[in-house]
PDB file of C-alpha atoms in Angstrom:
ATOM      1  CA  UNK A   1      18.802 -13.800 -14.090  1.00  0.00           C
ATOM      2  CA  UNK A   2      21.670 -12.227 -12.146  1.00  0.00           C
ATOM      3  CA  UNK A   3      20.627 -10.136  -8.768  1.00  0.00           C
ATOM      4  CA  UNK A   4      21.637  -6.916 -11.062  1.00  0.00           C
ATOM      5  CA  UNK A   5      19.291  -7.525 -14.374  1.00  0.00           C
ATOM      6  CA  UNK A   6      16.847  -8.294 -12.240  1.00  0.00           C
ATOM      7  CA  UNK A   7      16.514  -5.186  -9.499  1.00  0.00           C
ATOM      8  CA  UNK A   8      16.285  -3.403 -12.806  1.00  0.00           C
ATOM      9  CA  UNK A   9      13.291  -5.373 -13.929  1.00  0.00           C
ATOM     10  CA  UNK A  10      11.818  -5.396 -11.004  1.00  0.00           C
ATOM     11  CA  UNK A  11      12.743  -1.440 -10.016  1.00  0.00           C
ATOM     12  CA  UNK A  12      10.692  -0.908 -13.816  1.00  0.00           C
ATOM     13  CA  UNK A  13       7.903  -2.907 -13.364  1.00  0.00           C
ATOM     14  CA  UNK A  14       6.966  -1.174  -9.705  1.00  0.00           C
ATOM     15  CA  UNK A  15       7.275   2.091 -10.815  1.00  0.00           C
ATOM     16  CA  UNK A  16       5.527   1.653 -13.619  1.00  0.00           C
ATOM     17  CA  UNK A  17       2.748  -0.209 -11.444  1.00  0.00           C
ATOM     18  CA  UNK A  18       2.782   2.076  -9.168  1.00  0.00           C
ATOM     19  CA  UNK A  19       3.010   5.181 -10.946  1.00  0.00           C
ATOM     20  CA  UNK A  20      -0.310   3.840 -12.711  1.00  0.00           C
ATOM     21  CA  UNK A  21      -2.051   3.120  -9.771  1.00  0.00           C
ATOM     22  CA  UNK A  22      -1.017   6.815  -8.385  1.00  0.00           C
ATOM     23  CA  UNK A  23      -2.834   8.504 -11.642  1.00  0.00           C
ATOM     24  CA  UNK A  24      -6.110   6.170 -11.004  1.00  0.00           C
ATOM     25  CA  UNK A  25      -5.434   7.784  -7.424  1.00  0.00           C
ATOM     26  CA  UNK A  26      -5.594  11.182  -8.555  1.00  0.00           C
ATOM     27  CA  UNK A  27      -7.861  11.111 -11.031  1.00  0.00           C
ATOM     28  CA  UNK A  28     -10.160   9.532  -8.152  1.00  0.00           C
ATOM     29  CA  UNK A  29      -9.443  12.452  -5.941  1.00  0.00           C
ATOM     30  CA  UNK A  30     -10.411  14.877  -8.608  1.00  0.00           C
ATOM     31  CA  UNK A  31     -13.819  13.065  -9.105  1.00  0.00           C
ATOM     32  CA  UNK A  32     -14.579  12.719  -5.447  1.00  0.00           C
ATOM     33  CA  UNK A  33     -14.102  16.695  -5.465  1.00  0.00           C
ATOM     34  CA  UNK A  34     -16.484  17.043  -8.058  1.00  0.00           C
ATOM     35  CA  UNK A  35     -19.414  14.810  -6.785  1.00  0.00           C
ATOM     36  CA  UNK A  36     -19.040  15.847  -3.121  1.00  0.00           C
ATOM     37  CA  UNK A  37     -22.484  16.313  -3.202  1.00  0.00           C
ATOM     38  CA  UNK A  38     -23.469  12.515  -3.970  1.00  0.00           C
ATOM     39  CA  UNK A  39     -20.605  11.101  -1.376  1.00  0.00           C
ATOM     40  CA  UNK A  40     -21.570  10.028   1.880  1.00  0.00           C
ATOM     41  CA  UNK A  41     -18.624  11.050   4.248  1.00  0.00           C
ATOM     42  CA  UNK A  42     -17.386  13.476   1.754  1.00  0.00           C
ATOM     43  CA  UNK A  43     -14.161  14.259   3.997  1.00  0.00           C
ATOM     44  CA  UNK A  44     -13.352  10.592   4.771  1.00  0.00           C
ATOM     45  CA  UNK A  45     -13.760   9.271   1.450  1.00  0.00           C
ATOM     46  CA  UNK A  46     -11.653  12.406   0.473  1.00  0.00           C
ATOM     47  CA  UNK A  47      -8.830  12.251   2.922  1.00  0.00           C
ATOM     48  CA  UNK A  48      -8.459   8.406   2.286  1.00  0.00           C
ATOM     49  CA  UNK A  49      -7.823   9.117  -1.043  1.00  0.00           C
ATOM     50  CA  UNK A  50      -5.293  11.871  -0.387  1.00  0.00           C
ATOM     51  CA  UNK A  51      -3.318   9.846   1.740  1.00  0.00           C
ATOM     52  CA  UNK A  52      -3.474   6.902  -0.687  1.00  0.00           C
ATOM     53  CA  UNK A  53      -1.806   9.030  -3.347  1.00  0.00           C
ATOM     54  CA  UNK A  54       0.693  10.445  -1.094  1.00  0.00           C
ATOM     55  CA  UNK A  55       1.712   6.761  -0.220  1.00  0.00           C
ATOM     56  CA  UNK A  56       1.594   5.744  -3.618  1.00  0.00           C
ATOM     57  CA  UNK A  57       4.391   8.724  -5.232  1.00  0.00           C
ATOM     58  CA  UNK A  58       6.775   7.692  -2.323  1.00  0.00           C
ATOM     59  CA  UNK A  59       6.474   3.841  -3.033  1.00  0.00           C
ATOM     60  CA  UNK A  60       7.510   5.511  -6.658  1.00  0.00           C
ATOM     61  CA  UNK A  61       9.775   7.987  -5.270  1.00  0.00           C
ATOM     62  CA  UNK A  62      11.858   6.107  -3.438  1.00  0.00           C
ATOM     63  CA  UNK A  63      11.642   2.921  -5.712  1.00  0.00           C
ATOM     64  CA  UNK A  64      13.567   5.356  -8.385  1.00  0.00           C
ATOM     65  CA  UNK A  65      16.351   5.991  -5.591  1.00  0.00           C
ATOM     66  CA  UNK A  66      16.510   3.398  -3.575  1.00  0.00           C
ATOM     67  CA  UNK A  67      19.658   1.790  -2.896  1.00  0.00           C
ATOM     68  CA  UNK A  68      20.982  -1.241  -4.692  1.00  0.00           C
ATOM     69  CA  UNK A  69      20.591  -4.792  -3.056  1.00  0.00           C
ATOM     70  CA  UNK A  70      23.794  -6.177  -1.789  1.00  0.00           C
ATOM     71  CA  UNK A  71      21.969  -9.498  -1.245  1.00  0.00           C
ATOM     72  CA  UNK A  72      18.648 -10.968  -2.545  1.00  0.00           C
ATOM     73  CA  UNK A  73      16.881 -14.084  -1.376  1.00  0.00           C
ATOM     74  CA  UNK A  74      17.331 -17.005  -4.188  1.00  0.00           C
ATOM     75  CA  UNK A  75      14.462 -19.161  -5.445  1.00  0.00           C
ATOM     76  CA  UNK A  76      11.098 -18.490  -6.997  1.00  0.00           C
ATOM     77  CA  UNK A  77       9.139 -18.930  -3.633  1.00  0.00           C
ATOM     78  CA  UNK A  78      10.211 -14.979  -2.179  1.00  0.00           C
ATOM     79  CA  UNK A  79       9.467 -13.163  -5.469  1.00  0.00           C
ATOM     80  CA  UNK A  80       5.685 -14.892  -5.564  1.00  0.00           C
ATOM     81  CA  UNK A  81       5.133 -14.301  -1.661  1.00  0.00           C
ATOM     82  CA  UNK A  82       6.056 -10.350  -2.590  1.00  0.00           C
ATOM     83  CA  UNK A  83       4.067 -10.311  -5.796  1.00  0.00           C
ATOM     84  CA  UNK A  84       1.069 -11.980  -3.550  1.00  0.00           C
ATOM     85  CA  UNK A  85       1.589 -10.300  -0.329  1.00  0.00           C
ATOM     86  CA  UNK A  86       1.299  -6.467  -2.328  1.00  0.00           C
ATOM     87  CA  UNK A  87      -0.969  -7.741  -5.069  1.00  0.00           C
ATOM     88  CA  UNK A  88      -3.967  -9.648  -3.556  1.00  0.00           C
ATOM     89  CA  UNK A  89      -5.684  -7.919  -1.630  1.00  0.00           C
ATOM     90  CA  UNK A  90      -6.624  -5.497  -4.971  1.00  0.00           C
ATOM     91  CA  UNK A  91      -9.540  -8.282  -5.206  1.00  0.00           C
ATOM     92  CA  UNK A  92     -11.354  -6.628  -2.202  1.00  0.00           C
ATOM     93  CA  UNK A  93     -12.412  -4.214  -5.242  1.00  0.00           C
ATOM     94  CA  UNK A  94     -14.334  -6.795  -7.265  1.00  0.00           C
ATOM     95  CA  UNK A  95     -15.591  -8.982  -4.233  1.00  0.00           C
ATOM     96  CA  UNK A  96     -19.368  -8.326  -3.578  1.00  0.00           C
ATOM     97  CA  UNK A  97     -19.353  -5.793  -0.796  1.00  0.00           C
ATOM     98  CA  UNK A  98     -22.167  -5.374   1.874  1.00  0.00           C
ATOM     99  CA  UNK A  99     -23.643  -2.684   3.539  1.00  0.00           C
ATOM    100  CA  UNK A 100     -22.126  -1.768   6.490  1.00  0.00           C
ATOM    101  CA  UNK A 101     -23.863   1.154   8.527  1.00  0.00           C
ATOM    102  CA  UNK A 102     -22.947   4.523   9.212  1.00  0.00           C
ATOM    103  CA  UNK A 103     -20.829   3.993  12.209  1.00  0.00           C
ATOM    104  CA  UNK A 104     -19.132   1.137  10.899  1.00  0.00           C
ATOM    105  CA  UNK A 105     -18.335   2.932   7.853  1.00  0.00           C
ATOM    106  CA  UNK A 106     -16.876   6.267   9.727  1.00  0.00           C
ATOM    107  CA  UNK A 107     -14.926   3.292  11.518  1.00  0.00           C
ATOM    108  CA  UNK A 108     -13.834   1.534   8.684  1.00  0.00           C
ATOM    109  CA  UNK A 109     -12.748   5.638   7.543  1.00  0.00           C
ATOM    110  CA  UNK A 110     -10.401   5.823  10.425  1.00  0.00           C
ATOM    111  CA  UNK A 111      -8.747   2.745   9.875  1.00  0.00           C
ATOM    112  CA  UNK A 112      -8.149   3.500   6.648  1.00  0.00           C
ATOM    113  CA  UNK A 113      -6.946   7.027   6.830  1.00  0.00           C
ATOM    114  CA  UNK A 114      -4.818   5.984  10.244  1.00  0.00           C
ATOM    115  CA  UNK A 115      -3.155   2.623   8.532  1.00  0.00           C
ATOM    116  CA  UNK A 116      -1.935   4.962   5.172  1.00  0.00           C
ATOM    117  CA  UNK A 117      -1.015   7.522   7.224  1.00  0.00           C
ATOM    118  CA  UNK A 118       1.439   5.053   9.600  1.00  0.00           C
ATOM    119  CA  UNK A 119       2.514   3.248   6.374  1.00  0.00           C
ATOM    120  CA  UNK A 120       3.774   6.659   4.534  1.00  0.00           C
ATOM    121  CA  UNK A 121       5.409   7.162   7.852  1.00  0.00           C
ATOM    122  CA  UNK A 122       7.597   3.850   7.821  1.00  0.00           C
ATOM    123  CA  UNK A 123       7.890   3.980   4.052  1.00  0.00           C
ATOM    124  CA  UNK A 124       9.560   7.211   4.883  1.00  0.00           C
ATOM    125  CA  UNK A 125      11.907   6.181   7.449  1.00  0.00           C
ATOM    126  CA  UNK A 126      12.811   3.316   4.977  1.00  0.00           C
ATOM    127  CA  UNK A 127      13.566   5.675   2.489  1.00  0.00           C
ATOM    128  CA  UNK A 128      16.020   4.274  -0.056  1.00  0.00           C
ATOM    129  CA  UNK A 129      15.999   0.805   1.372  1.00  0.00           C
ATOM    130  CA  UNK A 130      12.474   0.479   0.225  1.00  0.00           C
ATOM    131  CA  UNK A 131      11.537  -2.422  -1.722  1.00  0.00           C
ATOM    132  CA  UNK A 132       8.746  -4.872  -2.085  1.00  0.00           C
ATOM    133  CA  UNK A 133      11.205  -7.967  -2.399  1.00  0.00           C
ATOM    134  CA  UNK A 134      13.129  -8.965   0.882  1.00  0.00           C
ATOM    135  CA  UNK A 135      16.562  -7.923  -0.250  1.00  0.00           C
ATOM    136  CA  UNK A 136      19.422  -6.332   2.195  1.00  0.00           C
ATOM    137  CA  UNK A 137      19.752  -2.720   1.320  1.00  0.00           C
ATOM    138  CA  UNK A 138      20.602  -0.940   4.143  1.00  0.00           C
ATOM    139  CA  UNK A 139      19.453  -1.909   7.916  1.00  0.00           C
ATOM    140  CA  UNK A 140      16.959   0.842   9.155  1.00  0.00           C
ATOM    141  CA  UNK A 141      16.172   0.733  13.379  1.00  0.00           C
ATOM    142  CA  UNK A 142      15.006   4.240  13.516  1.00  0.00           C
ATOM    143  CA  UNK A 143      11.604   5.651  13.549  1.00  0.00           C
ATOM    144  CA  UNK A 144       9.187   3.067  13.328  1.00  0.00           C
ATOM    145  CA  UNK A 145      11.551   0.540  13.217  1.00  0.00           C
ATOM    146  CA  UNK A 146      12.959   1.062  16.693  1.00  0.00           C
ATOM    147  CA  UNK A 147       9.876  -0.736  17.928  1.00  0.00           C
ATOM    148  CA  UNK A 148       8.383  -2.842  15.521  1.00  0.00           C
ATOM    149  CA  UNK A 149      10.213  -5.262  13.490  1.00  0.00           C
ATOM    150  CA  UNK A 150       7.749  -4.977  10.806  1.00  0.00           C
ATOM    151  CA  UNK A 151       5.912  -1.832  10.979  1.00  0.00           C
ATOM    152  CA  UNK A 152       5.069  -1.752   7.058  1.00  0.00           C
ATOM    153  CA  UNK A 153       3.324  -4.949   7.594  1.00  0.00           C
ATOM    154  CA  UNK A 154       1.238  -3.768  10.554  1.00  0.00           C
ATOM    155  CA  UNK A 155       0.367  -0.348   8.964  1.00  0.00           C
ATOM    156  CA  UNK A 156      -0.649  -1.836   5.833  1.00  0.00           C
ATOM    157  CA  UNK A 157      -2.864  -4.648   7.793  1.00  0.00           C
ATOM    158  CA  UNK A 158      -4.961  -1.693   9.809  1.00  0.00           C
ATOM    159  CA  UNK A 159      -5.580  -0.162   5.977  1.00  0.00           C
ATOM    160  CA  UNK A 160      -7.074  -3.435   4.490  1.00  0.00           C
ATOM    161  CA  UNK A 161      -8.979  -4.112   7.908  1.00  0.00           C
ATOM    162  CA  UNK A 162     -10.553  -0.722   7.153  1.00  0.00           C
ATOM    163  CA  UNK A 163     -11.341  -1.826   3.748  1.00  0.00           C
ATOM    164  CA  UNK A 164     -12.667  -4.980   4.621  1.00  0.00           C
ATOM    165  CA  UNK A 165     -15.097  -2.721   7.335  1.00  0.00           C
ATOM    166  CA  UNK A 166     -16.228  -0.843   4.992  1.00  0.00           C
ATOM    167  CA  UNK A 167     -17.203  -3.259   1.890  1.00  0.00           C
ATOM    168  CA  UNK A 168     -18.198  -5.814   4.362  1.00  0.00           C
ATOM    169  CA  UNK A 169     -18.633  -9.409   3.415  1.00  0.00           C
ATOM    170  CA  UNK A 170     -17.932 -13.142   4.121  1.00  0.00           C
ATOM    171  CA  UNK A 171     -15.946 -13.259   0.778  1.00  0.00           C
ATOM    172  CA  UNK A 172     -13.760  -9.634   1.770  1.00  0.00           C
ATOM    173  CA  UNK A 173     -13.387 -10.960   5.692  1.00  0.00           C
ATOM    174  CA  UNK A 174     -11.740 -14.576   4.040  1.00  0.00           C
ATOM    175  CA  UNK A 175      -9.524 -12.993   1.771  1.00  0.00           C
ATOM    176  CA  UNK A 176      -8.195 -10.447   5.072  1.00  0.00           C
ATOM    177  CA  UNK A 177      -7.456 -13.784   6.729  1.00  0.00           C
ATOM    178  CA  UNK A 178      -5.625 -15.411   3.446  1.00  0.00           C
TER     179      UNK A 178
END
């Protein structure tokens, strides 16, 4: 498939992953307004979710304007390590969870809410070079990326290290480490 075809495909697929996973987001956010009542942590819960959706439209955002490539990495081994690297750690949500207690849960809150919140701010300073797939856009060393090489990678680890916290378990804590 030539680089072209297939930042096409690939541009349509995320967006239209992503765009789904923003309106199971929202719809989410709408329900944990409505049963505040029943939700322990009520705020948390709420402004995890909030920042979750905010992360999600810019991943859509800026995956409808970002930049073409003007070099890919060849071979089927960097498209699976993407596909992996954003995809599996949606198993935490059917892994048997625990029952961590209340501290570890406001915790596991604040890791949450703190790793979306640093990972919308390097998604934003990546703006159109944004993509899942290693591919030379355009070189970003501002923001963020003035002192991490990686910052993405970092932000998004201190979100799934919150959700490991909070649905504790042996399984959860093994696939963090995969």
């Amino acid at each position: 498939m030539n680089s072209r075809l297939e930042d096409v495909a690939g541009k349509g697929l995320m967006i239209s992953i992503f765009l789904y996973l923003a309106i199971m987001q929202a719809v989410s956010i709408i329900a944990t307004v409505q049963m505040r009542e029943q939700i322990d942590l009520w705020g948390f819960v709420l402004a995890s979710r909030v920042a979750g959706l905010v992360f999600l439209a810019l991943i859509v955002f800026l995956t409808v304007i970002r930049h073409a490539p003007k070099n890919v990495s060849s071979g089927i081994e960097p498209r699976l390590t993407a596909i992996a690297g954003t995809f599996c750690l949606m198993f935490l949500v059917v892994l048997p969870t625990g029952s961590p207690g209340i501290g570890l849960r406001i915790f596991a809150s604040c890791l949450m809410v703190a790793g979306t919140v640093l990972s919308i701010w390097c998604v934003i300073y990546l703006g159109r070079s944004f993509s899942i797939m290693a591919a030379a856009r355009q070189l970003v060393v501002q923001g963020p990326y003035a002192i991490v090489r990686h910052p993405l990678y970092a932000a998004e680890a201190v979100t799934t290290l919150g959700a490991v916290v909070a649905g504790w378990s042996i399984w959860s804590a093994l696939l963090f480490i995969l």
